Short mmCIF file of C-alpha atoms and ligand atoms in Angstrom, two decimals:
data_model
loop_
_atom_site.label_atom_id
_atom_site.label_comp_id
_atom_site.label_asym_id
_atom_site.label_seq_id
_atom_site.Cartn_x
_atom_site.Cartn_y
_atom_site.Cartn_z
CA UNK A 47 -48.05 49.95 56.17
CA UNK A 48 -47.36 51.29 52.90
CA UNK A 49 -49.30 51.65 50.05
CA UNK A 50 -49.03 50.07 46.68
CA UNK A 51 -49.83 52.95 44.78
CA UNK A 52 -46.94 54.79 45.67
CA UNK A 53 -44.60 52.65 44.35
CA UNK A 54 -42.64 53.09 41.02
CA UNK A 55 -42.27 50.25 38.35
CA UNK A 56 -38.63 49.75 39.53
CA UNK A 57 -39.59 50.02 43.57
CA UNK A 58 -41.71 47.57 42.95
CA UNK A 59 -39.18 45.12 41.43
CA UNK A 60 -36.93 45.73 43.64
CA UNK A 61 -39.20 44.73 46.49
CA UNK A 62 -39.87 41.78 45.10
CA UNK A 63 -36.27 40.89 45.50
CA UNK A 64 -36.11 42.40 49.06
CA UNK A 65 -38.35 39.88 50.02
CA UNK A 66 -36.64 37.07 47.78
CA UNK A 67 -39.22 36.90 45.16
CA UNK A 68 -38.61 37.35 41.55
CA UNK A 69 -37.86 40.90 40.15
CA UNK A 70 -40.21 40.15 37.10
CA UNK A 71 -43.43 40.19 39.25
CA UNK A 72 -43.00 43.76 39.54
CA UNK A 73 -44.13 44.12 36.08
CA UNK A 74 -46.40 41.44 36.59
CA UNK A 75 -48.26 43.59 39.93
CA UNK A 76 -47.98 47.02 38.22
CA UNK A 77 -49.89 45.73 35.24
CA UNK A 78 -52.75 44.20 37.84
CA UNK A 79 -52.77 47.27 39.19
CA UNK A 80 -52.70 49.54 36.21
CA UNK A 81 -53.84 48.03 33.14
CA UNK A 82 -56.33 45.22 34.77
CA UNK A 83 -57.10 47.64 38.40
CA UNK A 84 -57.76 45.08 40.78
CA UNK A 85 -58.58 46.45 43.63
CA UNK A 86 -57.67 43.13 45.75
CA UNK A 87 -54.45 41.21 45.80
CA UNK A 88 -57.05 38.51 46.05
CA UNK A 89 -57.58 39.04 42.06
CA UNK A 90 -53.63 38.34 41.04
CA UNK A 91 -52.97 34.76 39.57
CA UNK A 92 -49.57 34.69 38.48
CA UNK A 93 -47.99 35.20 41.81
CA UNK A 94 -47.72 32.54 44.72
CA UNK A 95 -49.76 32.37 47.59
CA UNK A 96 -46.86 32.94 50.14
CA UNK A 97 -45.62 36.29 48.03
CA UNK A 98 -48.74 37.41 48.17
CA UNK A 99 -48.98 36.63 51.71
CA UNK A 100 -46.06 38.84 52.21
CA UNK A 101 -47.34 41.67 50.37
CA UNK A 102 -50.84 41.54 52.27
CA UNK A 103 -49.26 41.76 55.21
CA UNK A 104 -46.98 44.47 54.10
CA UNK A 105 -48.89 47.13 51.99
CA UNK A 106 -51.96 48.28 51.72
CA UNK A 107 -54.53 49.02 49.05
CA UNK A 108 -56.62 51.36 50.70
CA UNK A 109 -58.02 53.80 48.36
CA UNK A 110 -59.19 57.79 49.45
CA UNK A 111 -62.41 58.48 50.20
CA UNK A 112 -64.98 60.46 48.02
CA UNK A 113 -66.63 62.53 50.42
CA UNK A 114 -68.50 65.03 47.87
CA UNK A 115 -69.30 65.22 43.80
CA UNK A 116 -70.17 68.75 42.46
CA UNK A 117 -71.30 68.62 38.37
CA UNK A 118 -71.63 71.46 36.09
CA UNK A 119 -71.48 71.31 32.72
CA UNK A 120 -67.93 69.59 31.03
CA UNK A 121 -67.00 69.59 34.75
CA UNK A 122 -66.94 67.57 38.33
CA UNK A 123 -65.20 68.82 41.19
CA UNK A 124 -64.60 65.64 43.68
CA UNK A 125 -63.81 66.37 47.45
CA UNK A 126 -61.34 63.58 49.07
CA UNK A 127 -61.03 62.90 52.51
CA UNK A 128 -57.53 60.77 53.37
CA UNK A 129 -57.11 58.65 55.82
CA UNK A 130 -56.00 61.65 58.63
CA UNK A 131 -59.20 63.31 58.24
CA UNK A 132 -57.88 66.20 55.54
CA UNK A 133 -59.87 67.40 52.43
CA UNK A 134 -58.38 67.60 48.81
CA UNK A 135 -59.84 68.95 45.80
CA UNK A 136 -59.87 67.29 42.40
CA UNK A 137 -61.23 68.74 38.94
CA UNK A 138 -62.29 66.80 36.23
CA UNK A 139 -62.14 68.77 33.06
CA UNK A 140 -64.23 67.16 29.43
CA UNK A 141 -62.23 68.91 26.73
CA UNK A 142 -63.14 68.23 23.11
CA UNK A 143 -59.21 66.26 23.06
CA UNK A 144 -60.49 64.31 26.12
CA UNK A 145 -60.68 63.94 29.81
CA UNK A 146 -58.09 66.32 31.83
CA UNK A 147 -57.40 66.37 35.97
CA UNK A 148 -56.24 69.10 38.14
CA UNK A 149 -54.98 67.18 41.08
CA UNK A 150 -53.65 68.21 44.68
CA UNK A 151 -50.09 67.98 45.47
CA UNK A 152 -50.65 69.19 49.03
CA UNK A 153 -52.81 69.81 51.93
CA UNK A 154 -53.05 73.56 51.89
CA UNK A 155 -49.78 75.48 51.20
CA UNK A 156 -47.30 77.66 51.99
CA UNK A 157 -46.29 80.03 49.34
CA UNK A 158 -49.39 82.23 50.78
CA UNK A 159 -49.95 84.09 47.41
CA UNK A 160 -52.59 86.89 48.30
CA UNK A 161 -55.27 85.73 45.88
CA UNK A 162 -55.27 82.52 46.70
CA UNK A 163 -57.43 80.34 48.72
CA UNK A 164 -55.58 77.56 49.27
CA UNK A 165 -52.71 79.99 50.29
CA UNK A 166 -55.05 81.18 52.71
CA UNK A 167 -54.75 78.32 54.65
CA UNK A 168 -51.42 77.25 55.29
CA UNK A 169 -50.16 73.76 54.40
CA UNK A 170 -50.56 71.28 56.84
CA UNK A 171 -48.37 68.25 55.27
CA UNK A 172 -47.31 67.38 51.47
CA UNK A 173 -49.33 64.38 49.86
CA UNK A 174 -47.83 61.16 49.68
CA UNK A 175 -47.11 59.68 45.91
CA UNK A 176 -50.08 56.99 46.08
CA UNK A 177 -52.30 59.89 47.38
CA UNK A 178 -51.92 62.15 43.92
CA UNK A 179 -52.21 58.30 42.33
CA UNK A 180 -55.64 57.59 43.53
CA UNK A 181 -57.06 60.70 42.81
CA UNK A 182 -56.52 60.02 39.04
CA UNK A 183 -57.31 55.96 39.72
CA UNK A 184 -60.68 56.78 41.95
CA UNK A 185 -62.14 59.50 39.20
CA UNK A 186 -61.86 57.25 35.87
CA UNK A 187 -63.36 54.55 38.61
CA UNK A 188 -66.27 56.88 38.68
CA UNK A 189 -66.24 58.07 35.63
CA UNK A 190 -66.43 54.45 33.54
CA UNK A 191 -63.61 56.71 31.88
CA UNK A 192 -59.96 56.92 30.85
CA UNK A 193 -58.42 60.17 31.79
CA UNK A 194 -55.45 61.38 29.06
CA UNK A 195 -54.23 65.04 30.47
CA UNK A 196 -53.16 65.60 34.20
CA UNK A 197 -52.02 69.33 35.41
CA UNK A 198 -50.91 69.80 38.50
CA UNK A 199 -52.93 72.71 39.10
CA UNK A 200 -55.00 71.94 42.68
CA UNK A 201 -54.06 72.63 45.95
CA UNK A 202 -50.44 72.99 47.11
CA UNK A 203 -47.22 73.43 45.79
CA UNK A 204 -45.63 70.93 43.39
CA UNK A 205 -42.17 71.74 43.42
CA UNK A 206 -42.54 72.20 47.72
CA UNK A 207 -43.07 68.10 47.52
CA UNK A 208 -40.66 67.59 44.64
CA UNK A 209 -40.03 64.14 45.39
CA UNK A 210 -43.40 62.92 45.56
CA UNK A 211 -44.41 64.28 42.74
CA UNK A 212 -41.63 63.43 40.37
CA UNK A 213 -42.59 59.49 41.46
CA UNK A 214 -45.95 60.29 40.85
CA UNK A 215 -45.05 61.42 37.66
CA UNK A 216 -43.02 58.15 36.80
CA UNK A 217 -45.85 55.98 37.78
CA UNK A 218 -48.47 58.19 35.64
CA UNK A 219 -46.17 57.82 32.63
CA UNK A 220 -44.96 54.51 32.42
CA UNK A 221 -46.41 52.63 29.86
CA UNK A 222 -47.00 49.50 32.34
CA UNK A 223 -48.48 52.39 34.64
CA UNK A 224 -51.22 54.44 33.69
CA UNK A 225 -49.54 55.53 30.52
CA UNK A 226 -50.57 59.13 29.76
CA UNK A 227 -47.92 60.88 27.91
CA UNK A 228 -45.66 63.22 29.41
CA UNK A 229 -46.43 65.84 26.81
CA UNK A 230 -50.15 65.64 28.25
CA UNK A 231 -49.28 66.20 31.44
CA UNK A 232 -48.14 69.61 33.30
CA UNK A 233 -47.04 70.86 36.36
CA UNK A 234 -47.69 74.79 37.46
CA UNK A 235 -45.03 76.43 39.90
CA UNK A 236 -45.68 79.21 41.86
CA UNK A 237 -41.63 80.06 40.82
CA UNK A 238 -39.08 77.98 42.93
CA UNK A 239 -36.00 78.54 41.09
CA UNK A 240 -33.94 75.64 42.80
CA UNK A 241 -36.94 73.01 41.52
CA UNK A 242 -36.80 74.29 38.31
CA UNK A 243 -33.31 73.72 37.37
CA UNK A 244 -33.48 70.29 38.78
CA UNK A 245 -36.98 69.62 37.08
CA UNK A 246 -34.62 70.92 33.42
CA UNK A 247 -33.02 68.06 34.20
CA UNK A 248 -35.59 65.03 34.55
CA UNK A 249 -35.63 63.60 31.62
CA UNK A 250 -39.41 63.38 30.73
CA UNK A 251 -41.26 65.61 28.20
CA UNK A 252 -43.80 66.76 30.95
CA UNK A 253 -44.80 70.59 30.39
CA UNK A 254 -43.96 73.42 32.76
CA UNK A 255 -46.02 76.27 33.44
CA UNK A 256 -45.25 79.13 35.89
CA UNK A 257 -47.67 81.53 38.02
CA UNK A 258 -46.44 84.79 36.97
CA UNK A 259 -49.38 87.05 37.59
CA UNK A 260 -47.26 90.00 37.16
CA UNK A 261 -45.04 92.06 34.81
CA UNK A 262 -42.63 93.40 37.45
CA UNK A 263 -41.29 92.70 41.11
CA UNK A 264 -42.84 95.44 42.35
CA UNK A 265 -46.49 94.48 41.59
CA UNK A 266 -45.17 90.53 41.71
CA UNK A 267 -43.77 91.22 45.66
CA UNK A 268 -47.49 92.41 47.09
CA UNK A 269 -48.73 89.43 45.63
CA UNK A 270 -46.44 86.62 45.72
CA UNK A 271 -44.62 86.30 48.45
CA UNK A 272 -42.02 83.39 46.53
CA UNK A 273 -40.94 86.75 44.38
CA UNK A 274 -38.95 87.59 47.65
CA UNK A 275 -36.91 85.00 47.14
CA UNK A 276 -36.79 83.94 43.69
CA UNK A 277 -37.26 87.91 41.82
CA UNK A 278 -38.24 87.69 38.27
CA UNK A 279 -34.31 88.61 37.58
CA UNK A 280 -33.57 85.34 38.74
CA UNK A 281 -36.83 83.51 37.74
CA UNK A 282 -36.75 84.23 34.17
CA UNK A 283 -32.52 83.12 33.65
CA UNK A 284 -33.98 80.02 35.33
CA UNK A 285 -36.53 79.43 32.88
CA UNK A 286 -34.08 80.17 29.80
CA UNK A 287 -31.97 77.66 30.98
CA UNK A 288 -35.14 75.20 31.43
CA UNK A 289 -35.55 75.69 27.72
CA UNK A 290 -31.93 75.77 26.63
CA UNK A 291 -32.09 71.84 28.05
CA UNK A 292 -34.90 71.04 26.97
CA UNK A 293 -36.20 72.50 23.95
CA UNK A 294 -39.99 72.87 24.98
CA UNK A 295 -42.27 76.01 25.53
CA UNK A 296 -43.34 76.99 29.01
CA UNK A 297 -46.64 78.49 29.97
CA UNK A 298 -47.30 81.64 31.75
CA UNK A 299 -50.36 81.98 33.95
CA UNK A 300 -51.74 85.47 34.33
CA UNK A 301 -54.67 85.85 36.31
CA UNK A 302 -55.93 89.10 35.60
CA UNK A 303 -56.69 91.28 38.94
CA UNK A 304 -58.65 94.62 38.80
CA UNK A 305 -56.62 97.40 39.26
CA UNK A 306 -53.57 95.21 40.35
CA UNK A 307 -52.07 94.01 37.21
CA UNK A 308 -54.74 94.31 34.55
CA UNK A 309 -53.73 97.90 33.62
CA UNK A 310 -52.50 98.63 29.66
CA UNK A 311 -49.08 99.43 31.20
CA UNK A 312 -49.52 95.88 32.87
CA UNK A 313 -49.95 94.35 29.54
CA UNK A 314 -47.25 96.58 27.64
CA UNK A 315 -44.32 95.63 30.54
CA UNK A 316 -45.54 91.57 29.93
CA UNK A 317 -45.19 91.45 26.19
CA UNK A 318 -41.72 93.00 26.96
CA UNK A 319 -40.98 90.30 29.29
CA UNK A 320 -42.04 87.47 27.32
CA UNK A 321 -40.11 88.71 24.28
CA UNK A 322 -37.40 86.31 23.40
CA UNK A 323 -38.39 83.83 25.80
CA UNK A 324 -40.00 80.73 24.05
CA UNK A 325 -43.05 81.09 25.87
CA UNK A 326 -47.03 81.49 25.86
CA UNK A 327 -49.56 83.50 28.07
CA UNK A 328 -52.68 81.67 29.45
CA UNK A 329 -55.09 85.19 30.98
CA UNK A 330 -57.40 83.43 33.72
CA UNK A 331 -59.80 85.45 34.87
CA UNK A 332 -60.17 85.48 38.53
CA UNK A 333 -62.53 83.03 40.75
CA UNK A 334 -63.18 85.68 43.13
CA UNK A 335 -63.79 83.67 46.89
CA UNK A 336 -65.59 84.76 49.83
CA UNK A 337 -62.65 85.16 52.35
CA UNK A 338 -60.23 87.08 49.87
CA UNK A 339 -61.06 90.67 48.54
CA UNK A 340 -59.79 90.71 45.11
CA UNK A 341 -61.47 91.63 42.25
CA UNK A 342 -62.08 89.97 38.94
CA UNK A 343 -60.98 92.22 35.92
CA UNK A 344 -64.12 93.18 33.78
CA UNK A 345 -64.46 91.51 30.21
CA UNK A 346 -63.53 94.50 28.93
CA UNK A 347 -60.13 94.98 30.58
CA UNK A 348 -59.30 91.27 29.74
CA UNK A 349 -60.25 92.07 25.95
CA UNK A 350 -57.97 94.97 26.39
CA UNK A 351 -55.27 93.57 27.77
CA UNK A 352 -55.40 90.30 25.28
CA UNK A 353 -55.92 92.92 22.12
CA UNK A 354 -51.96 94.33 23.52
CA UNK A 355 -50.09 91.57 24.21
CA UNK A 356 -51.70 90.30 20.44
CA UNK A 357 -50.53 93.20 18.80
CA UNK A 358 -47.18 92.98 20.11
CA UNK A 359 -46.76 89.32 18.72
CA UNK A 360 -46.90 87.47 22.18
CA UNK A 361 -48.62 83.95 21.84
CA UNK A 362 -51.72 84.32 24.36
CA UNK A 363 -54.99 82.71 25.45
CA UNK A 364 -57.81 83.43 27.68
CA UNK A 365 -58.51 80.34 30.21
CA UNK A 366 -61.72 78.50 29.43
CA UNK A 367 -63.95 78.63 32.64
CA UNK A 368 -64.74 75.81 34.39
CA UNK A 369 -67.05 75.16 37.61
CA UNK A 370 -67.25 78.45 38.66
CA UNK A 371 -70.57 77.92 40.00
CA UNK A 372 -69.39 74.87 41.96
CA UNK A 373 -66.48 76.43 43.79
CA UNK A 374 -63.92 74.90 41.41
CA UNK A 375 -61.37 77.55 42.14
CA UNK A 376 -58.52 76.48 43.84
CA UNK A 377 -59.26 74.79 47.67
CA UNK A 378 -62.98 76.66 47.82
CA UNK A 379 -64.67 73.43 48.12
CA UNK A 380 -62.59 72.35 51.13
CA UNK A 381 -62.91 75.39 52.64
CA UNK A 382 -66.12 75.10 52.73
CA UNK A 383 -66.66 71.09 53.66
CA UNK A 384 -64.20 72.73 56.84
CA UNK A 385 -65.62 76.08 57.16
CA UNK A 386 -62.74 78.11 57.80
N1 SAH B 164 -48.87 76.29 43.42
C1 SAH B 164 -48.91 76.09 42.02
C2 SAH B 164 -50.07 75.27 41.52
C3 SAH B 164 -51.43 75.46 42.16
S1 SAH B 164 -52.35 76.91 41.81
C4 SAH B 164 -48.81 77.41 41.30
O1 SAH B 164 -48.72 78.43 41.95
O2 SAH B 164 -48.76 77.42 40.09
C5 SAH B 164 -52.87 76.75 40.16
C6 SAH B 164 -53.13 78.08 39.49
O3 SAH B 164 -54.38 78.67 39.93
C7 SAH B 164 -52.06 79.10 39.79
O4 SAH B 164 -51.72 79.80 38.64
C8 SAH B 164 -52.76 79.99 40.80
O5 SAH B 164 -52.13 81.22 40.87
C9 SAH B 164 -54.18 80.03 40.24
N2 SAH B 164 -55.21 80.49 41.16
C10 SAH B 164 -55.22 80.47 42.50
N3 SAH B 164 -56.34 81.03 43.00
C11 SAH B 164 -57.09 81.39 41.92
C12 SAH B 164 -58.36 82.00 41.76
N4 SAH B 164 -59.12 82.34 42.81
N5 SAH B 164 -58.81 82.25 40.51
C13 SAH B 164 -58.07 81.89 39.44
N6 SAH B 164 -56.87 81.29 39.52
C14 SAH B 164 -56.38 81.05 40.75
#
């Protein structure tokens, strides 16, 4: 059985004429769904009994699973369990612009960036479209609260379930949907060049940010393995053309690793880098995790290495912290729920 809340506005409508109902109820469904969230088809009144009948016996409603609610302060990390048994993370961020998400796009992945926990642990299947739906849908549900930014940020890969997520953005976007504008939402790639041409092409305002983590291929190679493939010579022409079509900024993420990449020579190859590229730098300092030996970079350094890439004109922030004292790094808390 499918579920509902993978299905796009025009899916919709054009299942209603599959089954030789009326396109228009489409609209009708999504804005049950969406704007009035029913949680039954029982709730629906403009729709016949027999279509709804149809759809009953056809898709599902079933929501995910809240196995586990961590709260800190401006923060709640929710633990999912889907119906297969697997664990994703969710973040809910309160900003003083609003509510933001970080939501999954994957269970576990494969890019297997050094650092990274949920890299750690291989990826065991992408998530379907209603599966990044309900994570947003369950969380205002719990909240009593509208969420208004969404970054693809949690565990997985985006652009490794490129399909999925590109419905999932249509569905989050579309003003009969859940109707949070592009230009609040944002997806973060680890770097695959192929994805990102074809994502300069979608034509929604939704904001792009890459993992760079490093000024060079040499430091980027020990620890990103995707830099194999996709070297920052080809990476960066990518992005150029990203902005050529589409006029925005993109984001570089730079987590800042003691003695890896956090050096002033570090910070003097970046600013070189991001010269002439319409671009800004977001430093995170690193959630160190149990099972991964990387160290954070000392205030210090980060100061240090913020003070450069100031000085030589790049646009940069440090990362607020969220959570850290609730595992809200990346795939900590599922490790954990699993212990592996
Ligand atoms: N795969 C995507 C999105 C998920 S990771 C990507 O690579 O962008 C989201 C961000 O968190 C990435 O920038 C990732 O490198 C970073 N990250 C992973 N582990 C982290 C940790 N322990 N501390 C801080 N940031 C981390």
């Amino acid at each position: 059985m499918k579920n509902i809340y993978g299905f796009t506005l025009e899916e919709l409508e054009n299942y209603f004429v599959e089954i030789g109902s009326k396109k228009f109820h489409g609209k009708q469904l999504f804005s049950w769904l969406y704007e009035k969230r029913i949680e039954s088809l029982d709730s629906v009144t403009d729709i016949k009994k027999e279509v709804l009948e149809i759809l009953r016996n056809n898709l599902s409603l079933d929501r995910l699973k809240i196995v586990d609610v961590q709260k800190d302060v401006d923060v709640n990390k929710y633990l999912f369990e889907l119906s297969d048994g697997e664990h994703i993370e969710a973040v809910l961020m309160r900003h003083d612009y609003g509510n933001s998400i970080c939501v999954s796009s994957q269970v576990g992945c494969n890019m297997g960036c050094k650092f990274c926990e949920s890299g750690r642990r291989k990826k065991v299947r992408n998530l379907e479209t209603y599966e990044m739906v309900l994570q947003i849908l369950m969380i205002e549900k719990e909240l009593g609260e509208r969420i208004s930014h969404v970054v693809v940020m949690g565990i997985g890969e985006p652009f490794d379930n490129y399909d999925n997520l590109v419905k999932f953005f249509k569905i989050i976007n579309d003003p009969k949907g859940l109707a949070i504008g592009a230009r609040h939402i944002t997806v973060s790639t680890c770097g695959i060049v192929p994805k990102i041409l074809e994502f300069s092409e979608l034509d929604l305002q939704i904001n792009l940010a890459i993992s760079l983590h490093a000024p060079n291929n040499e430091i980027r190679n020990k620890i990103m393995p995707i830099n194999k493939a996709y070297p920052l010579e080809v990476l960066i022409p990518a992005l150029k053309t990203y902005l050529d079509r589409t006029n925005r900024r993109v984001t570089f993420e730079y987590i800042l690793l003691s003695g890896i990449n956090d050096r002033e020579e570090d910070a003097l190859e970046l600013a070189k880098l991001a010269k002439g590229i319409n671009c800004y730098i977001n430093l995170i300092p690193y959630n160190e995790t149990n099972n991964i030996d990387f160290k954070r970079s000392s205030t210090i350094q980060i100061m240090k290495f913020y003070d450069i890439l100031k000085k030589n004109n790049v646009n940069v922030t440090i990362r607020r912290e969220f959570g850290s004292k609730i595992s809200a790094a990346c795939g900590q808390l599922r490790s954990k729920k699993e212990e592996v």
